[in-house]
Amino acid sequence: MAPLSAKLVADLTAHRTAGLRLALSNDPDLALVALTHALALCAFHGAGRATCLDIRAGSAFLPDHGEGVKTSPAYEALRTRHDQWAKQAPSEPEAMWDFVVGLDGDSRASLLAYCVARSVDAVRAFSGSSPRLDHAEVLATATDLDMTAFWSPTQDRYLGRVTKGHVLSALAEAVSPDTASRLSGLKKGDLIAAAEPDLVKARWLPALLRTRSLTVAPDPDGDPAQAEATNGVDEEVQAPAGTEPPEAGLLAAE
């Protein structure tokens, strides 16, 4: 028997695809399973070869964009979560569907949350805003992201990498204008040594790390004059000319 023509094969399977789309749209629970499966393939096998869903999720390799990101608490916690799932995930992409289906509801939701989260790219490599960065702020607000849990204004993280004026501005905001004025005559190294303990204690954050919906809670043992977080991102970002950073490999790619 002669094989069907390529045109007829495409025609018939287009009809079947339309039917399959409608069937899946009528089953939200199965749609979540299929989404989790597609994203898990991206997370642990680097491609969606074993899914018919045209869904892809990249993951920017954050250490390419920031010094010390690999040792940050948030990155290390994410690394641990990835490793935990990687130990459970099957080594063959074709086995991933049965793995996802076999998970209980909470575990599947947790896997989906991880796979979606690894696609977040809020790296700012240019001055100004964009719809992507605006959405990152919406997401930060929705999750009540408080970066004081993951970052401190130490010499290595910030103070040694900015001008003396930035250090004094942080002191004026987080401690008091009088303190900043009193220390303004110090050389930068001495200023950083004097400022770091107070800024760390005050849990001060630069504007780029602040979530607009949150205010910095005063340290009960600290200075009550500690300032609230501002609503705007008012620090100029120095970056090479160009557009947004390209996406890199998996989080697991070292």
PDB file of N, CA and C in Angstrom, residues 68-145:
ATOM      1  N   GLY A  68      30.462  36.777  43.115  1.00  0.00           N
ATOM      2  CA  GLY A  68      30.043  36.179  44.378  1.00  0.00           C
ATOM      3  C   GLY A  68      28.628  35.635  44.402  1.00  0.00           C
ATOM      4  N   VAL A  69      27.913  35.650  43.255  1.00  0.00           N
ATOM      5  CA  VAL A  69      26.541  35.146  43.267  1.00  0.00           C
ATOM      6  C   VAL A  69      26.498  33.673  43.667  1.00  0.00           C
ATOM      7  N   LYS A  70      27.502  32.913  43.246  1.00  0.00           N
ATOM      8  CA  LYS A  70      27.520  31.480  43.568  1.00  0.00           C
ATOM      9  C   LYS A  70      27.495  31.216  45.066  1.00  0.00           C
ATOM     10  N   THR A  71      28.034  32.135  45.857  1.00  0.00           N
ATOM     11  CA  THR A  71      28.097  31.932  47.312  1.00  0.00           C
ATOM     12  C   THR A  71      26.982  32.661  48.042  1.00  0.00           C
ATOM     13  N   SER A  72      26.047  33.252  47.323  1.00  0.00           N
ATOM     14  CA  SER A  72      24.944  33.946  47.996  1.00  0.00           C
ATOM     15  C   SER A  72      23.977  32.918  48.572  1.00  0.00           C
ATOM     16  N   PRO A  73      23.345  33.220  49.699  1.00  0.00           N
ATOM     17  CA  PRO A  73      22.423  32.256  50.318  1.00  0.00           C
ATOM     18  C   PRO A  73      21.291  31.828  49.393  1.00  0.00           C
ATOM     19  N   ALA A  74      20.737  32.776  48.620  1.00  0.00           N
ATOM     20  CA  ALA A  74      19.625  32.428  47.736  1.00  0.00           C
ATOM     21  C   ALA A  74      20.076  31.466  46.644  1.00  0.00           C
ATOM     22  N   TYR A  75      21.236  31.727  46.040  1.00  0.00           N
ATOM     23  CA  TYR A  75      21.734  30.864  44.966  1.00  0.00           C
ATOM     24  C   TYR A  75      22.072  29.478  45.500  1.00  0.00           C
ATOM     25  N   GLU A  76      22.678  29.430  46.682  1.00  0.00           N
ATOM     26  CA  GLU A  76      23.035  28.136  47.268  1.00  0.00           C
ATOM     27  C   GLU A  76      21.787  27.326  47.611  1.00  0.00           C
ATOM     28  N   ALA A  77      20.746  28.001  48.108  1.00  0.00           N
ATOM     29  CA  ALA A  77      19.495  27.298  48.421  1.00  0.00           C
ATOM     30  C   ALA A  77      18.846  26.767  47.152  1.00  0.00           C
ATOM     31  N   LEU A  78      18.916  27.549  46.073  1.00  0.00           N
ATOM     32  CA  LEU A  78      18.364  27.114  44.802  1.00  0.00           C
ATOM     33  C   LEU A  78      19.156  25.938  44.245  1.00  0.00           C
ATOM     34  N   ARG A  79      20.455  25.987  44.410  1.00  0.00           N
ATOM     35  CA  ARG A  79      21.321  24.882  43.983  1.00  0.00           C
ATOM     36  C   ARG A  79      20.946  23.599  44.721  1.00  0.00           C
ATOM     37  N   THR A  80      20.736  23.716  46.035  1.00  0.00           N
ATOM     38  CA  THR A  80      20.347  22.549  46.825  1.00  0.00           C
ATOM     39  C   THR A  80      19.017  21.988  46.341  1.00  0.00           C
ATOM     40  N   ARG A  81      18.073  22.866  46.051  1.00  0.00           N
ATOM     41  CA  ARG A  81      16.765  22.408  45.572  1.00  0.00           C
ATOM     42  C   ARG A  81      16.896  21.700  44.231  1.00  0.00           C
ATOM     43  N   HIS A  82      17.730  22.247  43.362  1.00  0.00           N
ATOM     44  CA  HIS A  82      17.953  21.605  42.068  1.00  0.00           C
ATOM     45  C   HIS A  82      18.539  20.203  42.257  1.00  0.00           C
ATOM     46  N   ASP A  83      19.533  20.104  43.118  1.00  0.00           N
ATOM     47  CA  ASP A  83      20.181  18.810  43.342  1.00  0.00           C
ATOM     48  C   ASP A  83      19.208  17.794  43.921  1.00  0.00           C
ATOM     49  N   GLN A  84      18.327  18.243  44.812  1.00  0.00           N
ATOM     50  CA  GLN A  84      17.347  17.337  45.403  1.00  0.00           C
ATOM     51  C   GLN A  84      16.413  16.758  44.344  1.00  0.00           C
ATOM     52  N   TRP A  85      15.955  17.620  43.441  1.00  0.00           N
ATOM     53  CA  TRP A  85      15.083  17.129  42.368  1.00  0.00           C
ATOM     54  C   TRP A  85      15.866  16.285  41.364  1.00  0.00           C
ATOM     55  N   ALA A  86      17.092  16.680  41.080  1.00  0.00           N
ATOM     56  CA  ALA A  86      17.891  15.954  40.100  1.00  0.00           C
ATOM     57  C   ALA A  86      18.132  14.507  40.547  1.00  0.00           C
ATOM     58  N   LYS A  87      18.247  14.305  41.851  1.00  0.00           N
ATOM     59  CA  LYS A  87      18.456  12.945  42.373  1.00  0.00           C
ATOM     60  C   LYS A  87      17.224  12.076  42.160  1.00  0.00           C
ATOM     61  N   GLN A  88      16.048  12.703  42.131  1.00  0.00           N
ATOM     62  CA  GLN A  88      14.802  11.956  41.974  1.00  0.00           C
ATOM     63  C   GLN A  88      14.404  11.790  40.508  1.00  0.00           C
ATOM     64  N   ALA A  89      14.757  12.776  39.685  1.00  0.00           N
ATOM     65  CA  ALA A  89      14.316  12.773  38.292  1.00  0.00           C
ATOM     66  C   ALA A  89      14.953  11.612  37.524  1.00  0.00           C
ATOM     67  N   PRO A  90      14.229  11.024  36.598  1.00  0.00           N
ATOM     68  CA  PRO A  90      14.792   9.915  35.815  1.00  0.00           C
ATOM     69  C   PRO A  90      15.891  10.400  34.881  1.00  0.00           C
ATOM     70  N   SER A  91      16.808   9.515  34.575  1.00  0.00           N
ATOM     71  CA  SER A  91      17.932   9.886  33.721  1.00  0.00           C
ATOM     72  C   SER A  91      17.544   9.931  32.248  1.00  0.00           C
ATOM     73  N   GLU A  92      16.449   9.276  31.880  1.00  0.00           N
ATOM     74  CA  GLU A  92      15.994   9.265  30.495  1.00  0.00           C
ATOM     75  C   GLU A  92      14.801  10.201  30.334  1.00  0.00           C
ATOM     76  N   PRO A  93      14.838  11.093  29.350  1.00  0.00           N
ATOM     77  CA  PRO A  93      13.724  12.029  29.147  1.00  0.00           C
ATOM     78  C   PRO A  93      12.385  11.327  28.960  1.00  0.00           C
ATOM     79  N   GLU A  94      12.408  10.177  28.307  1.00  0.00           N
ATOM     80  CA  GLU A  94      11.161   9.471  28.021  1.00  0.00           C
ATOM     81  C   GLU A  94      10.473   8.983  29.297  1.00  0.00           C
ATOM     82  N   ALA A  95      11.213   8.875  30.389  1.00  0.00           N
ATOM     83  CA  ALA A  95      10.637   8.396  31.645  1.00  0.00           C
ATOM     84  C   ALA A  95      10.082   9.530  32.502  1.00  0.00           C
ATOM     85  N   MET A  96      10.267  10.759  32.057  1.00  0.00           N
ATOM     86  CA  MET A  96       9.874  11.907  32.882  1.00  0.00           C
ATOM     87  C   MET A  96       8.361  11.992  33.058  1.00  0.00           C
ATOM     88  N   TRP A  97       7.581  11.633  32.035  1.00  0.00           N
ATOM     89  CA  TRP A  97       6.130  11.726  32.151  1.00  0.00           C
ATOM     90  C   TRP A  97       5.620  10.855  33.292  1.00  0.00           C
ATOM     91  N   ASP A  98       6.035   9.600  33.322  1.00  0.00           N
ATOM     92  CA  ASP A  98       5.585   8.707  34.392  1.00  0.00           C
ATOM     93  C   ASP A  98       6.045   9.219  35.760  1.00  0.00           C
ATOM     94  N   PHE A  99       7.228   9.805  35.819  1.00  0.00           N
ATOM     95  CA  PHE A  99       7.725  10.368  37.078  1.00  0.00           C
ATOM     96  C   PHE A  99       6.818  11.490  37.562  1.00  0.00           C
ATOM     97  N   VAL A 100       6.475  12.420  36.670  1.00  0.00           N
ATOM     98  CA  VAL A 100       5.632  13.561  37.046  1.00  0.00           C
ATOM     99  C   VAL A 100       4.233  13.090  37.432  1.00  0.00           C
ATOM    100  N   VAL A 101       3.673  12.168  36.655  1.00  0.00           N
ATOM    101  CA  VAL A 101       2.342  11.641  36.962  1.00  0.00           C
ATOM    102  C   VAL A 101       2.339  10.941  38.314  1.00  0.00           C
ATOM    103  N   GLY A 102       3.420  10.278  38.656  1.00  0.00           N
ATOM    104  CA  GLY A 102       3.486   9.519  39.902  1.00  0.00           C
ATOM    105  C   GLY A 102       3.663  10.349  41.154  1.00  0.00           C
ATOM    106  N   LEU A 103       3.975  11.632  41.002  1.00  0.00           N
ATOM    107  CA  LEU A 103       4.133  12.492  42.174  1.00  0.00           C
ATOM    108  C   LEU A 103       2.787  12.804  42.803  1.00  0.00           C
ATOM    109  N   ASP A 104       2.761  13.002  44.114  1.00  0.00           N
ATOM    110  CA  ASP A 104       1.532  13.486  44.739  1.00  0.00           C
ATOM    111  C   ASP A 104       1.357  14.959  44.378  1.00  0.00           C
ATOM    112  N   GLY A 105       0.159  15.475  44.645  1.00  0.00           N
ATOM    113  CA  GLY A 105      -0.165  16.832  44.213  1.00  0.00           C
ATOM    114  C   GLY A 105       0.778  17.892  44.747  1.00  0.00           C
ATOM    115  N   ASP A 106       1.135  17.811  46.018  1.00  0.00           N
ATOM    116  CA  ASP A 106       2.021  18.814  46.613  1.00  0.00           C
ATOM    117  C   ASP A 106       3.424  18.749  46.006  1.00  0.00           C
ATOM    118  N   SER A 107       3.913  17.528  45.804  1.00  0.00           N
ATOM    119  CA  SER A 107       5.245  17.380  45.228  1.00  0.00           C
ATOM    120  C   SER A 107       5.275  17.886  43.790  1.00  0.00           C
ATOM    121  N   ARG A 108       4.222  17.596  43.043  1.00  0.00           N
ATOM    122  CA  ARG A 108       4.171  18.068  41.660  1.00  0.00           C
ATOM    123  C   ARG A 108       4.106  19.595  41.613  1.00  0.00           C
ATOM    124  N   ALA A 109       3.333  20.179  42.524  1.00  0.00           N
ATOM    125  CA  ALA A 109       3.255  21.640  42.578  1.00  0.00           C
ATOM    126  C   ALA A 109       4.609  22.243  42.946  1.00  0.00           C
ATOM    127  N   SER A 110       5.331  21.579  43.839  1.00  0.00           N
ATOM    128  CA  SER A 110       6.657  22.053  44.231  1.00  0.00           C
ATOM    129  C   SER A 110       7.628  21.981  43.065  1.00  0.00           C
ATOM    130  N   LEU A 111       7.566  20.894  42.294  1.00  0.00           N
ATOM    131  CA  LEU A 111       8.421  20.758  41.118  1.00  0.00           C
ATOM    132  C   LEU A 111       8.087  21.831  40.086  1.00  0.00           C
ATOM    133  N   LEU A 112       6.808  22.067  39.868  1.00  0.00           N
ATOM    134  CA  LEU A 112       6.399  23.103  38.919  1.00  0.00           C
ATOM    135  C   LEU A 112       6.900  24.466  39.360  1.00  0.00           C
ATOM    136  N   ALA A 113       6.765  24.771  40.654  1.00  0.00           N
ATOM    137  CA  ALA A 113       7.223  26.064  41.163  1.00  0.00           C
ATOM    138  C   ALA A 113       8.718  26.236  40.934  1.00  0.00           C
ATOM    139  N   TYR A 114       9.496  25.160  41.176  1.00  0.00           N
ATOM    140  CA  TYR A 114      10.937  25.253  40.954  1.00  0.00           C
ATOM    141  C   TYR A 114      11.249  25.491  39.479  1.00  0.00           C
ATOM    142  N   CYS A 115      10.597  24.734  38.605  1.00  0.00           N
ATOM    143  CA  CYS A 115      10.880  24.846  37.175  1.00  0.00           C
ATOM    144  C   CYS A 115      10.504  26.222  36.635  1.00  0.00           C
ATOM    145  N   VAL A 116       9.391  26.767  37.105  1.00  0.00           N
ATOM    146  CA  VAL A 116       9.009  28.123  36.690  1.00  0.00           C
ATOM    147  C   VAL A 116      10.000  29.134  37.250  1.00  0.00           C
ATOM    148  N   ALA A 117      10.376  28.966  38.514  1.00  0.00           N
ATOM    149  CA  ALA A 117      11.259  29.929  39.174  1.00  0.00           C
ATOM    150  C   ALA A 117      12.621  30.020  38.506  1.00  0.00           C
ATOM    151  N   ARG A 118      13.136  28.893  38.010  1.00  0.00           N
ATOM    152  CA  ARG A 118      14.465  28.912  37.414  1.00  0.00           C
ATOM    153  C   ARG A 118      14.508  29.700  36.117  1.00  0.00           C
ATOM    154  N   SER A 119      13.351  30.034  35.566  1.00  0.00           N
ATOM    155  CA  SER A 119      13.317  30.807  34.330  1.00  0.00           C
ATOM    156  C   SER A 119      13.316  32.315  34.584  1.00  0.00           C
ATOM    157  N   VAL A 120      13.202  32.733  35.838  1.00  0.00           N
ATOM    158  CA  VAL A 120      13.153  34.162  36.147  1.00  0.00           C
ATOM    159  C   VAL A 120      14.474  34.830  35.763  1.00  0.00           C
ATOM    160  N   ASP A 121      14.377  35.932  35.047  1.00  0.00           N
ATOM    161  CA  ASP A 121      15.559  36.728  34.692  1.00  0.00           C
ATOM    162  C   ASP A 121      15.251  38.193  34.975  1.00  0.00           C
ATOM    163  N   ALA A 122      15.730  38.670  36.118  1.00  0.00           N
ATOM    164  CA  ALA A 122      15.535  40.065  36.502  1.00  0.00           C
ATOM    165  C   ALA A 122      16.860  40.814  36.511  1.00  0.00           C
ATOM    166  N   VAL A 123      17.857  40.293  35.774  1.00  0.00           N
ATOM    167  CA  VAL A 123      19.160  40.945  35.706  1.00  0.00           C
ATOM    168  C   VAL A 123      19.026  42.221  34.883  1.00  0.00           C
ATOM    169  N   ARG A 124      19.532  43.311  35.438  1.00  0.00           N
ATOM    170  CA  ARG A 124      19.488  44.604  34.759  1.00  0.00           C
ATOM    171  C   ARG A 124      20.886  44.898  34.227  1.00  0.00           C
ATOM    172  N   ALA A 125      21.023  44.910  32.913  1.00  0.00           N
ATOM    173  CA  ALA A 125      22.318  45.153  32.296  1.00  0.00           C
ATOM    174  C   ALA A 125      22.328  46.473  31.536  1.00  0.00           C
ATOM    175  N   PHE A 126      21.385  47.346  31.858  1.00  0.00           N
ATOM    176  CA  PHE A 126      21.286  48.620  31.174  1.00  0.00           C
ATOM    177  C   PHE A 126      20.549  49.600  32.080  1.00  0.00           C
ATOM    178  N   SER A 127      20.693  50.897  31.824  1.00  0.00           N
ATOM    179  CA  SER A 127      19.968  51.908  32.570  1.00  0.00           C
ATOM    180  C   SER A 127      18.555  52.028  32.003  1.00  0.00           C
ATOM    181  N   GLY A 128      17.603  52.240  32.862  1.00  0.00           N
ATOM    182  CA  GLY A 128      16.234  52.370  32.404  1.00  0.00           C
ATOM    183  C   GLY A 128      15.408  51.159  32.773  1.00  0.00           C
ATOM    184  N   SER A 129      14.214  51.108  32.212  1.00  0.00           N
ATOM    185  CA  SER A 129      13.291  50.036  32.552  1.00  0.00           C
ATOM    186  C   SER A 129      12.857  49.313  31.294  1.00  0.00           C
ATOM    187  N   SER A 130      12.051  48.295  31.471  1.00  0.00           N
ATOM    188  CA  SER A 130      11.504  47.516  30.368  1.00  0.00           C
ATOM    189  C   SER A 130      10.326  46.735  30.916  1.00  0.00           C
ATOM    190  N   PRO A 131       9.436  46.239  30.057  1.00  0.00           N
ATOM    191  CA  PRO A 131       8.330  45.420  30.549  1.00  0.00           C
ATOM    192  C   PRO A 131       8.798  44.224  31.371  1.00  0.00           C
ATOM    193  N   ARG A 132       9.937  43.641  30.977  1.00  0.00           N
ATOM    194  CA  ARG A 132      10.466  42.493  31.729  1.00  0.00           C
ATOM    195  C   ARG A 132      10.824  42.892  33.152  1.00  0.00           C
ATOM    196  N   LEU A 133      11.506  44.016  33.302  1.00  0.00           N
ATOM    197  CA  LEU A 133      11.904  44.465  34.635  1.00  0.00           C
ATOM    198  C   LEU A 133      10.708  44.956  35.439  1.00  0.00           C
ATOM    199  N   ASP A 134       9.747  45.551  34.758  1.00  0.00           N
ATOM    200  CA  ASP A 134       8.519  45.963  35.454  1.00  0.00           C
ATOM    201  C   ASP A 134       7.812  44.738  36.024  1.00  0.00           C
ATOM    202  N   HIS A 135       7.776  43.661  35.252  1.00  0.00           N
ATOM    203  CA  HIS A 135       7.133  42.444  35.745  1.00  0.00           C
ATOM    204  C   HIS A 135       7.923  41.829  36.888  1.00  0.00           C
ATOM    205  N   ALA A 136       9.249  41.948  36.846  1.00  0.00           N
ATOM    206  CA  ALA A 136      10.058  41.440  37.960  1.00  0.00           C
ATOM    207  C   ALA A 136       9.677  42.151  39.255  1.00  0.00           C
ATOM    208  N   GLU A 137       9.384  43.449  39.176  1.00  0.00           N
ATOM    209  CA  GLU A 137       8.962  44.184  40.365  1.00  0.00           C
ATOM    210  C   GLU A 137       7.585  43.714  40.836  1.00  0.00           C
ATOM    211  N   VAL A 138       6.682  43.443  39.883  1.00  0.00           N
ATOM    212  CA  VAL A 138       5.369  42.897  40.241  1.00  0.00           C
ATOM    213  C   VAL A 138       5.528  41.564  40.968  1.00  0.00           C
ATOM    214  N   LEU A 139       6.427  40.719  40.454  1.00  0.00           N
ATOM    215  CA  LEU A 139       6.660  39.409  41.056  1.00  0.00           C
ATOM    216  C   LEU A 139       7.296  39.551  42.438  1.00  0.00           C
ATOM    217  N   ALA A 140       8.233  40.488  42.576  1.00  0.00           N
ATOM    218  CA  ALA A 140       8.855  40.717  43.881  1.00  0.00           C
ATOM    219  C   ALA A 140       7.814  41.160  44.906  1.00  0.00           C
ATOM    220  N   THR A 141       6.876  42.012  44.464  1.00  0.00           N
ATOM    221  CA  THR A 141       5.819  42.474  45.358  1.00  0.00           C
ATOM    222  C   THR A 141       4.900  41.323  45.741  1.00  0.00           C
ATOM    223  N   ALA A 142       4.546  40.507  44.753  1.00  0.00           N
ATOM    224  CA  ALA A 142       3.624  39.394  45.015  1.00  0.00           C
ATOM    225  C   ALA A 142       4.226  38.365  45.959  1.00  0.00           C
ATOM    226  N   THR A 143       5.547  38.201  45.927  1.00  0.00           N
ATOM    227  CA  THR A 143       6.213  37.218  46.791  1.00  0.00           C
ATOM    228  C   THR A 143       6.749  37.836  48.080  1.00  0.00           C
ATOM    229  N   ASP A 144       6.533  39.155  48.255  1.00  0.00           N
ATOM    230  CA  ASP A 144       7.073  39.870  49.430  1.00  0.00           C
ATOM    231  C   ASP A 144       8.578  39.628  49.556  1.00  0.00           C
ATOM    232  N   LEU A 145       9.284  39.734  48.444  1.00  0.00           N
ATOM    233  CA  LEU A 145      10.718  39.482  48.445  1.00  0.00           C
ATOM    234  C   LEU A 145      11.444  40.472  49.349  1.00  0.00           C
TER     235      LEU A 145
END
